[in-house]
Amino acid sequence: MMHDPKWSMLSYVDPDQADGGDIKLFSRPAIGLFHFIKGSFSIRDTTVQKCMSVMHADNLPERQKFSAEIVGYEKIGRVTPNIHLEFLTYWAPPPVAGRDFCFLVTRKEVDGSTWIYGTSVDYKQCPKTSAYVRSSSMWCWQLTQVGEHVLLQYYNCFNPRGWAPRFIISWLKSSVANELRAARAVVNGKAFTVEKT
């Protein structure tokens, strides 16, 4: 998926471009019900560890600093010292139902980069409710320290499941862009107001 030649750049312009913002978004054709989004950007004057502590915090208040749509987060437990389970719930614009996810998440170091992977799993401690639609996703982050800056690549393959009108896919992709912007600001200690799109 990562090196698929079918990826094409979206017409997204980083609103913070004048201050060095370099977010680029990509998509590729859907495969059945699965849609794809890729993001590439850098965060200046920081470290991989600082990015991790913000973007992969294990509590809801920290994650809500850069995600307007997240309404629930629970780290369920560890499977191994390097693999854990997460249960997340997200708001969606009405009349579309919110989505929830049960992820198996791991982290490893490869060729000077930190990789974080997540994949949806069916697990009894992530209870399904009528309030949310259980969606599925496979995602990963690559974080690479380059001097005083961190280069980040984000990939996501997702199936929203349930009723998902055409606009919701575009909304999901714009939501990713907003989260990347907000995460960059939070890592750099800048004020940023997250708003539902």
Coordinates of C-alpha atoms in Angstrom, one line a residue:
M1 CA 0.0 0.0 0.0
M2 CA 2.7 2.5 1.0
H3 CA 4.5 2.5 -2.4
D4 CA 1.5 2.0 -4.6
P5 CA 2.0 4.1 -7.8
K6 CA -1.8 4.9 -7.8
W7 CA -1.4 7.4 -5.0
S8 CA -2.2 10.9 -6.2
M9 CA -1.7 14.3 -4.4
L10 CA -4.9 16.0 -3.3
S11 CA -5.4 19.7 -3.9
Y12 CA -4.9 20.6 -0.3
V13 CA -2.9 23.7 0.6
D14 CA -1.4 23.8 4.2
P15 CA -3.0 27.0 5.8
D16 CA 0.3 27.4 7.7
Q17 CA 2.5 27.4 4.6
A18 CA 3.8 30.9 5.3
D19 CA 5.2 29.6 8.6
G20 CA 6.8 26.6 7.0
G21 CA 3.8 24.3 7.1
D22 CA 4.3 21.5 4.5
I23 CA 1.3 19.1 4.9
K24 CA 0.6 17.2 1.8
L25 CA -2.3 14.8 1.4
F26 CA -2.7 11.9 -1.0
S27 CA -5.4 9.4 -1.9
R28 CA -5.7 6.4 -4.2
P29 CA -8.7 4.6 -5.7
A30 CA -10.9 2.7 -3.3
I31 CA -10.7 -1.1 -3.3
G32 CA -14.3 -2.2 -2.7
L33 CA -15.5 -0.5 0.5
F34 CA -12.0 0.4 1.6
H35 CA -10.8 4.0 1.2
F36 CA -7.2 5.4 1.5
I37 CA -5.6 8.6 2.8
K38 CA -1.9 9.4 3.2
G39 CA -0.3 12.4 4.8
S40 CA 3.2 13.7 4.7
F41 CA 4.6 16.6 6.8
S42 CA 7.4 17.8 9.1
I43 CA 7.5 19.2 12.6
R44 CA 10.3 21.6 13.3
D45 CA 12.5 21.8 16.4
T46 CA 11.3 18.7 18.1
T47 CA 12.0 15.0 18.6
V48 CA 10.3 11.8 17.7
Q49 CA 9.7 11.2 21.5
K50 CA 7.9 14.5 21.8
C51 CA 5.7 13.8 18.8
M52 CA 4.9 10.3 20.2
S53 CA 4.0 11.8 23.6
V54 CA 1.5 14.1 22.0
M55 CA 0.1 12.2 19.1
H56 CA 0.0 8.8 20.8
A57 CA -0.9 9.9 24.3
D58 CA -2.8 7.2 26.2
N59 CA -5.6 9.5 27.5
L60 CA -8.6 11.2 26.0
P61 CA -7.9 14.9 27.2
E62 CA -4.5 14.8 25.5
R63 CA -5.8 13.4 22.3
Q64 CA -8.7 16.0 22.2
K65 CA -6.1 18.7 22.0
F66 CA -5.6 17.9 18.4
S67 CA -8.7 15.9 17.5
A68 CA -12.1 17.6 17.6
E69 CA -14.0 14.4 16.6
I70 CA -12.6 11.9 19.2
V71 CA -15.0 11.4 22.0
G72 CA -13.7 8.3 23.6
Y73 CA -10.3 6.7 24.2
E74 CA -9.4 3.7 26.4
K75 CA -6.2 1.8 26.5
I76 CA -7.6 -1.6 27.3
G77 CA -4.4 -3.5 28.1
R78 CA -1.2 -5.1 26.9
V79 CA -1.0 -8.2 24.8
T80 CA 2.9 -8.2 25.0
P81 CA 5.3 -5.6 26.3
N82 CA 5.2 -3.9 22.8
I83 CA 1.6 -4.6 21.7
H84 CA -1.6 -3.1 23.3
L85 CA -5.3 -2.7 22.6
E86 CA -7.1 0.6 22.2
F87 CA -10.8 1.4 22.0
L88 CA -11.7 4.7 20.3
T89 CA -15.0 6.4 19.5
Y90 CA -15.4 9.3 17.1
W91 CA -18.2 11.8 16.4
A92 CA -19.5 12.2 12.9
P93 CA -21.7 14.9 11.4
P94 CA -25.4 14.1 11.7
P95 CA -27.3 12.3 10.4
V96 CA -24.3 10.0 10.0
A97 CA -23.7 7.8 13.1
G98 CA -20.4 8.1 15.0
R99 CA -17.8 5.4 14.5
D100 CA -15.8 3.3 16.9
F101 CA -12.7 1.2 16.5
C102 CA -10.9 -1.5 18.4
F103 CA -7.2 -1.4 17.5
L104 CA -4.2 -3.7 18.1
V105 CA -1.3 -1.3 18.2
T106 CA 2.5 -1.9 18.1
R107 CA 5.7 0.1 17.7
K108 CA 9.1 -0.8 16.3
E109 CA 12.3 0.8 15.2
V110 CA 13.4 0.1 11.6
D111 CA 16.3 1.7 9.7
G112 CA 16.4 4.9 11.8
S113 CA 12.6 5.4 11.8
T114 CA 10.0 4.8 14.5
W115 CA 7.0 2.9 13.0
I116 CA 3.6 2.7 14.8
Y117 CA 1.0 0.3 13.4
G118 CA -2.6 -0.3 14.2
T119 CA -5.2 -2.7 12.8
S120 CA -8.8 -3.3 13.7
V121 CA -9.6 -6.5 15.6
D122 CA -12.7 -8.1 17.0
Y123 CA -12.3 -8.2 20.7
K124 CA -14.8 -8.8 23.5
Q125 CA -13.5 -5.9 25.6
C126 CA -14.5 -3.4 22.9
P127 CA -18.3 -3.8 23.2
K128 CA -20.4 -2.9 20.2
T129 CA -23.3 -0.5 21.0
S130 CA -26.2 0.9 19.0
A131 CA -24.7 4.4 19.5
Y132 CA -21.8 3.8 17.2
V133 CA -21.0 1.9 14.0
R134 CA -18.0 -0.5 14.3
S135 CA -15.6 0.6 11.5
S136 CA -12.4 -1.0 10.4
S137 CA -9.0 0.4 9.6
M138 CA -5.4 -0.4 9.1
W139 CA -3.0 2.5 9.7
C140 CA 0.6 3.3 10.3
W141 CA 2.9 6.2 11.2
Q142 CA 6.6 6.6 10.2
L143 CA 8.5 9.2 12.3
T144 CA 12.1 10.0 11.3
Q145 CA 14.5 12.3 13.1
V146 CA 16.3 14.5 10.7
G147 CA 18.6 17.0 12.5
E148 CA 16.3 19.1 14.7
H149 CA 13.2 18.2 12.8
V150 CA 10.9 15.2 12.5
L151 CA 9.5 13.9 9.2
L152 CA 6.2 12.1 9.5
Q153 CA 4.3 9.9 7.1
Y154 CA 0.8 8.7 7.8
Y155 CA -1.1 6.0 6.0
N156 CA -4.7 4.8 6.5
C157 CA -6.9 2.2 4.8
F158 CA -10.4 2.4 6.2
N159 CA -13.9 1.0 5.7
P160 CA -16.5 3.3 7.4
R161 CA -19.1 0.5 7.3
G162 CA -22.8 1.3 8.0
W163 CA -24.5 4.1 6.1
A164 CA -21.8 6.4 4.7
P165 CA -23.0 8.9 2.1
R166 CA -20.4 10.1 -0.4
F167 CA -19.7 13.3 1.4
I168 CA -18.6 11.5 4.5
I169 CA -15.5 10.1 2.8
S170 CA -14.4 13.7 1.8
W171 CA -15.2 14.8 5.4
L172 CA -13.0 12.1 6.8
K173 CA -10.1 13.2 4.6
S174 CA -10.5 16.8 5.6
S175 CA -10.7 15.7 9.3
V176 CA -7.2 14.0 8.9
A177 CA -5.8 17.3 7.6
N178 CA -7.1 19.2 10.5
E179 CA -5.7 16.7 13.0
L180 CA -2.2 16.8 11.4
R181 CA -2.3 20.7 11.6
A182 CA -3.4 20.6 15.2
A183 CA -0.9 17.9 16.3
R184 CA 1.9 19.9 14.7
A185 CA 0.8 23.0 16.7
V186 CA 0.5 21.1 20.0
V187 CA 3.9 19.4 19.6
N188 CA 5.4 22.9 19.1
G189 CA 3.6 24.3 22.1
K190 CA 1.4 26.7 20.0
A191 CA -2.2 27.6 20.7
F192 CA -4.6 25.8 18.4
T193 CA -8.4 25.6 18.7
V194 CA -9.8 22.3 17.3
E195 CA -13.2 22.5 15.8
K196 CA -15.5 19.9 14.4
T197 CA -15.6 20.2 10.6

